[in-house]
Amino acid sequence: MKKPALLVVDDLSVEFTQRGGAPFGLGRRSLAAVNHVTLELRAGEALGIVGESGSGKSTLGRAILGLERASGGAVTFDGMRVSGGARADMERLRRETAMVFQDPYGALNPRMTAAQAIAEVLVVHRKVPTADIPARVDELLTLVGLRPELGARRPASLSGGQCQRVGVARALAVDPRLIIADECVAALDVSIQGQIINLFMELRESMELGLIFIAHDLAIVRRLCDRVAVMYLGRIVEEGPTEDVFRSPRHPYTASLISAIPEIDPDMVLAPHLLAGDPPSPMRLPEGCTFHPRCPKAQDICRSGQPPSERRSTGRRWTCILDTKTPANEPMEVS
Ligand SMILES: Nc1ncnc2c1ncn2[C@@H]1O[C@H](COP(=O)(O)OP(=O)(O)O)[C@@H](O)[C@H]1O
Ligand SMILES: [Mg+2]
């Protein structure tokens, strides 16, 4: 039987107001950082969120955990509505979820030892009786592959990979059911990245942890995630099982991101399809499909009107108007 969803994100939007140069708030403009995003995650499932810098990945992650105020839509965690929900529900969300951040040193207090940093979380969340804290700290250090002796060290005398493991141990200290990892291996050496990813894979299985793994590195997402969602200018433009999306991307933006991966499969038929330039500002979204100014396949119908609506087939969805004639399950031709 299919497990019920652990997390449902329904039509979620986050807007930021940016002040322009004009006085009296006249230059205020709003920016749609997250634009009508819908997602689901099951226990034990890993969902990758990819997209260029500025596409809204971090804001989405923060809004899911209630760290950013949503301007529309809803987040439901384990059946309870948490966005704009009751205080008690928000508190439960805080107790059962955790976020792991990019900067392994910056996320830790330099004056605290690794053991103190982990103990702090146990105390704040009243996870174990005071007398049991040291034993639980050792257990968590061991769980993330650190020798308990390292607990006595401060961040300055730990490596980047070790600090990131302490960050993961702090996240695990709340016994989370959902972890959102935001570019959490980007600052680490490749071999250390691999170790942290293996750690997440193990935890996901052993603890039925739901994982949202935000990354701009598609190769890592391919290794770790069951499904992948591709974001462009605040919207999800494609989502589906990772292997399907990598082998036959339906959206030209996904195709461009994939062809930029260096160590791509030799048997993949994708020709280079490189992304030129940067995405436009989310304050001035292009008309029609927001990707059209950079899309190698763009035609007149892509350049005006509403953004293309979602198309679906067998566990996949994407938003490209040019794909209407593609029969279900036929890969889009990428030239
Ligand atoms: N606190 C904020 N105030 C105003 N704009 C913000 C804020 N945080 C993010 N943004 C803007 O929202 C958009 C999405 O940012 P972000 O979620 O950080 O993207 P990503 O994580 O994909 O790089 C960007 O245009 C960014 O400049
Ligand atoms: Mg980010």
Coordinates of C-alpha atoms and ligand atoms in Angstrom, one line a residue:
M1 CA 0.0 0.0 0.0
K2 CA 1.2 3.5 -0.8
K3 CA 2.1 5.4 2.3
P4 CA 0.1 8.5 3.1
A5 CA 1.9 11.8 2.4
L6 CA 4.1 13.1 5.2
L7 CA 4.1 16.6 3.7
V8 CA 1.7 18.3 1.3
V9 CA 2.6 21.7 -0.1
D10 CA -0.5 23.1 -1.9
D11 CA -0.2 26.1 -4.1
L12 CA 2.3 27.8 -1.8
S13 CA 3.5 31.3 -2.6
V14 CA 5.9 33.6 -0.9
E15 CA 6.3 37.2 -1.9
F16 CA 8.9 39.7 -0.8
T17 CA 8.5 43.4 -1.0
Q18 CA 11.6 45.1 -2.2
R19 CA 12.0 48.8 -1.7
G20 CA 12.9 50.8 -4.8
G21 CA 14.7 54.1 -4.9
A22 CA 11.6 56.3 -4.7
P23 CA 10.6 57.8 -1.4
F24 CA 7.3 57.1 0.6
G25 CA 7.3 53.5 -0.5
L26 CA 6.5 54.5 -4.0
G27 CA 9.1 52.3 -5.5
R28 CA 7.9 49.2 -3.6
R29 CA 7.7 46.2 -5.8
S30 CA 6.8 42.7 -4.9
L31 CA 8.8 39.7 -5.9
A32 CA 7.3 36.3 -6.2
A33 CA 10.1 34.2 -4.8
V34 CA 7.9 31.1 -4.6
N35 CA 5.0 31.1 -7.1
H36 CA 2.2 28.6 -6.6
V37 CA 4.2 25.6 -5.7
T38 CA 2.6 22.2 -5.2
L39 CA 4.5 19.2 -3.8
E40 CA 4.1 16.0 -1.9
L41 CA 6.6 13.9 0.1
R42 CA 6.2 10.5 1.8
A43 CA 8.0 9.1 4.8
G44 CA 11.3 7.6 3.8
E45 CA 11.3 9.5 0.5
A46 CA 13.9 11.8 -0.7
L47 CA 12.9 14.7 -3.0
G48 CA 15.6 16.8 -4.7
I49 CA 14.9 20.4 -5.5
V50 CA 17.2 21.8 -8.2
G51 CA 17.5 25.0 -10.1
E52 CA 19.8 27.9 -10.6
S53 CA 20.6 30.4 -7.8
G54 CA 17.7 32.7 -7.1
S55 CA 15.1 30.2 -8.3
G56 CA 13.4 30.2 -4.9
K57 CA 14.7 26.9 -3.5
S58 CA 15.8 28.2 -0.1
T59 CA 12.7 30.3 0.3
L60 CA 10.5 27.3 -0.5
G61 CA 12.4 25.2 2.1
R62 CA 12.1 27.9 4.7
A63 CA 8.4 28.5 4.0
I64 CA 7.7 24.7 4.4
L65 CA 9.1 24.8 7.9
G66 CA 7.3 28.0 8.8
L67 CA 10.5 30.1 8.8
E68 CA 9.1 32.3 6.0
R69 CA 5.6 33.7 5.9
A70 CA 3.5 32.3 3.0
S71 CA 1.4 34.8 1.1
G72 CA -0.8 32.1 -0.2
G73 CA -1.4 28.4 -0.2
A74 CA -1.1 25.8 2.5
V75 CA 1.4 23.4 4.0
T76 CA 0.2 20.2 5.7
F77 CA 2.5 18.1 7.7
D78 CA 1.3 14.6 8.8
G79 CA -2.3 15.6 8.3
M80 CA -2.2 18.9 10.2
R81 CA -2.2 22.3 8.5
V82 CA 0.8 24.2 9.6
S83 CA 1.0 27.3 7.4
G84 CA -1.1 29.9 9.2
G85 CA -2.2 27.1 11.4
A86 CA -2.7 26.8 15.2
R87 CA 0.3 27.6 17.4
A88 CA 0.3 24.0 18.8
D89 CA 0.6 22.6 15.2
M90 CA 3.5 24.9 14.5
E91 CA 5.2 23.7 17.6
R92 CA 4.8 20.2 16.6
L93 CA 6.2 21.0 13.2
R94 CA 9.3 22.5 15.0
R95 CA 9.6 19.4 17.1
E96 CA 9.5 17.0 14.2
T97 CA 11.4 18.7 11.5
A98 CA 14.9 20.2 11.1
M99 CA 17.0 22.1 8.5
V100 CA 20.6 21.5 7.7
F101 CA 22.4 24.5 6.1
Q102 CA 25.2 25.1 3.6
D103 CA 27.9 26.6 5.7
P104 CA 29.2 24.0 8.1
Y105 CA 31.2 26.4 10.2
G106 CA 28.7 29.3 10.2
A107 CA 25.9 27.1 11.4
L108 CA 27.7 26.3 14.7
N109 CA 28.4 28.6 17.6
P110 CA 32.3 28.9 17.6
R111 CA 32.3 29.0 21.4
M112 CA 30.5 25.7 21.9
T113 CA 32.0 22.3 21.7
A114 CA 30.3 19.8 19.3
A115 CA 28.8 18.0 22.3
Q116 CA 27.4 21.2 23.8
A117 CA 25.9 22.2 20.4
I118 CA 24.1 18.9 20.2
A119 CA 23.1 18.9 23.9
E120 CA 21.6 22.4 23.4
V121 CA 19.1 21.0 21.0
L122 CA 18.2 18.1 23.3
V123 CA 17.7 20.6 26.1
V124 CA 15.6 23.1 24.1
H125 CA 13.4 20.3 22.8
R126 CA 13.3 18.5 26.2
K127 CA 14.2 15.3 24.4
V128 CA 15.8 13.3 27.2
P129 CA 16.2 13.7 31.0
T130 CA 19.2 15.8 31.9
A131 CA 21.1 12.9 33.3
D132 CA 20.9 11.0 30.0
I133 CA 22.1 13.9 27.8
P134 CA 25.8 12.9 27.6
A135 CA 24.9 9.4 26.6
R136 CA 22.5 10.6 23.9
V137 CA 25.1 13.1 22.6
D138 CA 27.6 10.2 22.2
E139 CA 25.0 8.2 20.5
L140 CA 24.2 11.0 18.0
L141 CA 27.9 11.6 17.3
T142 CA 28.3 7.9 16.6
L143 CA 25.2 7.9 14.4
V144 CA 26.7 10.5 12.1
G145 CA 30.1 8.7 12.0
L146 CA 32.0 10.8 14.5
R147 CA 34.0 9.4 17.4
P148 CA 32.5 10.6 20.7
E149 CA 35.9 12.1 21.7
L150 CA 35.4 14.7 19.0
G151 CA 32.5 16.1 21.0
A152 CA 35.0 17.9 23.1
R153 CA 36.2 20.0 20.2
R154 CA 35.0 23.4 19.0
P155 CA 34.3 24.1 15.3
A156 CA 37.7 25.7 14.7
S157 CA 39.4 22.4 15.5
L158 CA 37.0 20.3 13.4
S159 CA 37.2 19.8 9.6
G160 CA 34.3 21.1 7.3
G161 CA 33.0 17.6 6.9
Q162 CA 33.1 17.0 10.7
C163 CA 31.2 20.3 11.3
Q164 CA 28.6 19.3 8.8
R165 CA 28.2 16.0 10.6
V166 CA 27.7 17.9 13.8
G167 CA 25.0 19.9 12.0
V168 CA 23.3 16.7 10.9
A169 CA 23.6 15.3 14.5
R170 CA 21.9 18.5 15.7
A171 CA 19.1 18.0 13.2
L172 CA 18.8 14.4 14.2
A173 CA 18.6 15.3 17.9
V174 CA 15.0 16.4 17.5
D175 CA 14.1 12.9 16.2
P176 CA 12.8 14.5 13.0
R177 CA 10.5 12.9 10.5
L178 CA 11.4 15.5 7.9
I179 CA 14.8 17.1 7.2
I180 CA 15.3 19.9 4.7
A181 CA 18.9 20.1 3.7
D182 CA 19.7 23.3 1.9
E183 CA 22.9 23.0 -0.2
C184 CA 24.3 21.2 2.8
V185 CA 27.3 19.6 1.0
A186 CA 28.1 22.4 -1.5
A187 CA 30.9 23.7 0.6
L188 CA 32.6 20.3 1.1
D189 CA 35.2 18.3 -0.8
V190 CA 33.8 15.7 -3.1
S191 CA 34.9 12.8 -1.0
I192 CA 33.3 14.3 2.1
Q193 CA 30.2 15.1 0.1
G194 CA 29.9 11.4 -0.7
Q195 CA 30.2 10.5 2.9
I196 CA 27.4 12.9 4.0
I197 CA 25.2 11.7 1.2
N198 CA 25.7 8.1 2.2
L199 CA 24.8 9.1 5.7
F200 CA 21.6 10.6 4.5
M201 CA 20.8 7.5 2.5
E202 CA 21.3 5.3 5.5
L203 CA 19.2 7.5 7.8
R204 CA 16.4 7.7 5.3
E205 CA 16.1 3.9 5.4
S206 CA 16.8 3.3 9.0
M207 CA 14.6 6.1 10.3
E208 CA 12.0 6.5 7.6
L209 CA 13.1 10.1 7.3
G210 CA 11.5 12.3 4.7
L211 CA 14.2 14.3 3.1
I212 CA 14.0 17.4 0.9
F213 CA 17.5 17.9 -0.6
I214 CA 18.0 21.3 -2.1
A215 CA 21.0 21.5 -4.4
H216 CA 22.2 23.0 -7.6
D217 CA 24.4 19.9 -8.2
L218 CA 22.3 17.5 -10.2
A219 CA 24.7 14.6 -10.0
I220 CA 24.3 14.5 -6.2
V221 CA 20.5 14.7 -6.5
R222 CA 20.6 11.8 -9.0
R223 CA 22.5 9.6 -6.5
L224 CA 20.4 10.4 -3.5
C225 CA 16.8 11.3 -4.5
D226 CA 13.8 9.3 -5.5
R227 CA 12.2 12.2 -7.2
V228 CA 13.3 15.6 -8.4
A229 CA 11.6 18.9 -8.7
V230 CA 13.1 21.5 -11.0
M231 CA 12.5 25.2 -10.1
Y232 CA 12.7 28.2 -12.3
L233 CA 11.9 31.7 -11.1
G234 CA 9.8 30.5 -8.2
R235 CA 7.8 27.8 -10.1
I236 CA 8.2 24.1 -10.4
V237 CA 8.6 23.6 -14.1
E238 CA 9.1 19.8 -14.0
E239 CA 8.8 17.1 -11.4
G240 CA 9.0 13.3 -11.5
P241 CA 11.0 10.1 -10.6
T242 CA 14.7 11.1 -10.7
E243 CA 15.8 8.6 -13.3
D244 CA 12.9 9.3 -15.7
V245 CA 13.5 13.1 -15.5
F246 CA 17.3 12.6 -16.1
R247 CA 16.8 10.2 -19.0
S248 CA 14.0 12.1 -20.7
P249 CA 13.5 15.6 -19.5
R250 CA 10.2 17.1 -20.7
H251 CA 11.0 20.8 -20.1
P252 CA 13.8 22.5 -22.1
Y253 CA 15.1 24.1 -18.8
T254 CA 15.6 20.6 -17.3
A255 CA 17.3 19.5 -20.5
S256 CA 19.7 22.4 -20.3
L257 CA 20.5 21.8 -16.6
I258 CA 21.1 18.1 -17.3
S259 CA 23.4 18.7 -20.3
A260 CA 25.5 21.0 -18.1
I261 CA 26.4 18.0 -15.8
P262 CA 30.0 17.1 -16.6
E263 CA 30.0 13.3 -15.9
I264 CA 26.8 12.5 -17.8
D265 CA 26.1 8.9 -19.0
P266 CA 27.8 8.1 -22.2
D267 CA 24.6 6.4 -23.5
M268 CA 22.6 9.5 -23.0
V269 CA 21.4 11.1 -26.3
L270 CA 21.3 14.6 -25.1
A271 CA 23.3 17.1 -27.2
P272 CA 24.8 20.1 -25.5
H273 CA 22.1 22.5 -24.8
L274 CA 23.7 25.1 -22.7
L275 CA 22.0 27.8 -20.7
A276 CA 23.0 31.2 -21.8
G277 CA 23.0 34.2 -19.4
D278 CA 21.3 34.5 -16.1
P279 CA 17.6 34.1 -15.3
P280 CA 15.7 37.4 -15.4
S281 CA 14.7 39.2 -12.2
P282 CA 11.7 37.7 -10.4
M283 CA 10.5 41.3 -10.1
R284 CA 9.9 41.5 -13.9
L285 CA 8.8 38.1 -14.9
P286 CA 8.6 37.6 -18.7
E287 CA 5.2 37.1 -20.2
G288 CA 4.1 33.7 -21.3
C289 CA 6.5 31.0 -20.3
T290 CA 9.1 32.7 -18.0
F291 CA 11.8 30.5 -19.5
H292 CA 11.2 31.7 -23.1
P293 CA 13.9 34.3 -23.3
R294 CA 16.5 31.6 -22.7
C295 CA 14.8 28.7 -24.3
P296 CA 16.4 27.2 -27.5
K297 CA 13.0 25.9 -28.6
A298 CA 10.9 29.0 -27.9
Q299 CA 8.2 29.9 -30.5
D300 CA 5.7 32.7 -30.7
I301 CA 3.1 30.9 -28.5
C302 CA 5.7 30.8 -25.7
R303 CA 6.1 34.5 -25.6
S304 CA 2.8 35.8 -24.5
G305 CA -0.3 35.0 -22.4
Q306 CA -0.4 33.1 -19.1
P307 CA 2.4 30.7 -18.1
P308 CA 1.8 27.3 -19.6
S309 CA -0.4 25.1 -17.4
E310 CA 0.8 21.8 -16.0
R311 CA 0.8 18.6 -18.1
R312 CA 0.9 15.2 -16.5
S313 CA 1.6 11.6 -17.3
T314 CA 2.5 8.6 -15.2
G315 CA 4.0 10.3 -12.1
R316 CA 5.5 13.2 -14.0
R317 CA 4.4 16.8 -14.5
W318 CA 5.9 19.6 -16.5
T319 CA 5.0 23.0 -17.8
C320 CA 6.0 23.3 -21.5
I321 CA 3.4 24.3 -24.0
L322 CA 5.4 22.8 -26.9
D323 CA 5.0 19.4 -25.5
T324 CA 1.2 19.0 -26.3
K325 CA 1.7 16.5 -29.1
T326 CA 4.2 14.4 -27.2
P327 CA 2.4 11.1 -26.4
A328 CA 2.6 10.0 -22.8
N329 CA 5.9 8.4 -21.9
E330 CA 7.7 9.5 -25.1
P331 CA 10.8 11.4 -24.3
M332 CA 10.9 14.9 -25.6
E333 CA 13.4 15.3 -28.4
V334 CA 16.2 17.5 -27.3
S335 CA 18.2 18.8 -30.2
Ligands
LIG1 N1 14.6 38.1 2.6 C1 14.4 38.4 1.3 N2 14.0 39.6 0.9 C2 13.8 40.0 -0.4 N3 14.1 39.1 -1.4 C3 14.6 37.9 -1.1 C4 14.8 37.4 0.3 N4 15.2 36.2 0.3 C5 15.3 35.8 -1.0 N5 14.9 36.8 -1.8 C6 14.8 36.8 -3.3 O1 13.9 35.7 -3.6 C7 14.4 35.0 -4.8 C8 14.6 33.5 -4.4 O2 15.7 33.4 -3.5 P1 16.2 32.1 -2.9 O3 15.0 31.4 -2.3 O4 17.3 32.4 -2.0 O5 16.7 31.2 -4.2 P2 17.7 30.0 -4.2 O6 17.8 29.4 -2.9 O7 17.1 29.1 -5.3 O8 19.0 30.5 -4.7 C9 15.7 35.7 -5.2 O9 15.3 36.6 -6.2 C10 16.1 36.4 -4.0 O10 16.8 37.6 -4.3
MG2 MG 19.5 29.0 -1.7

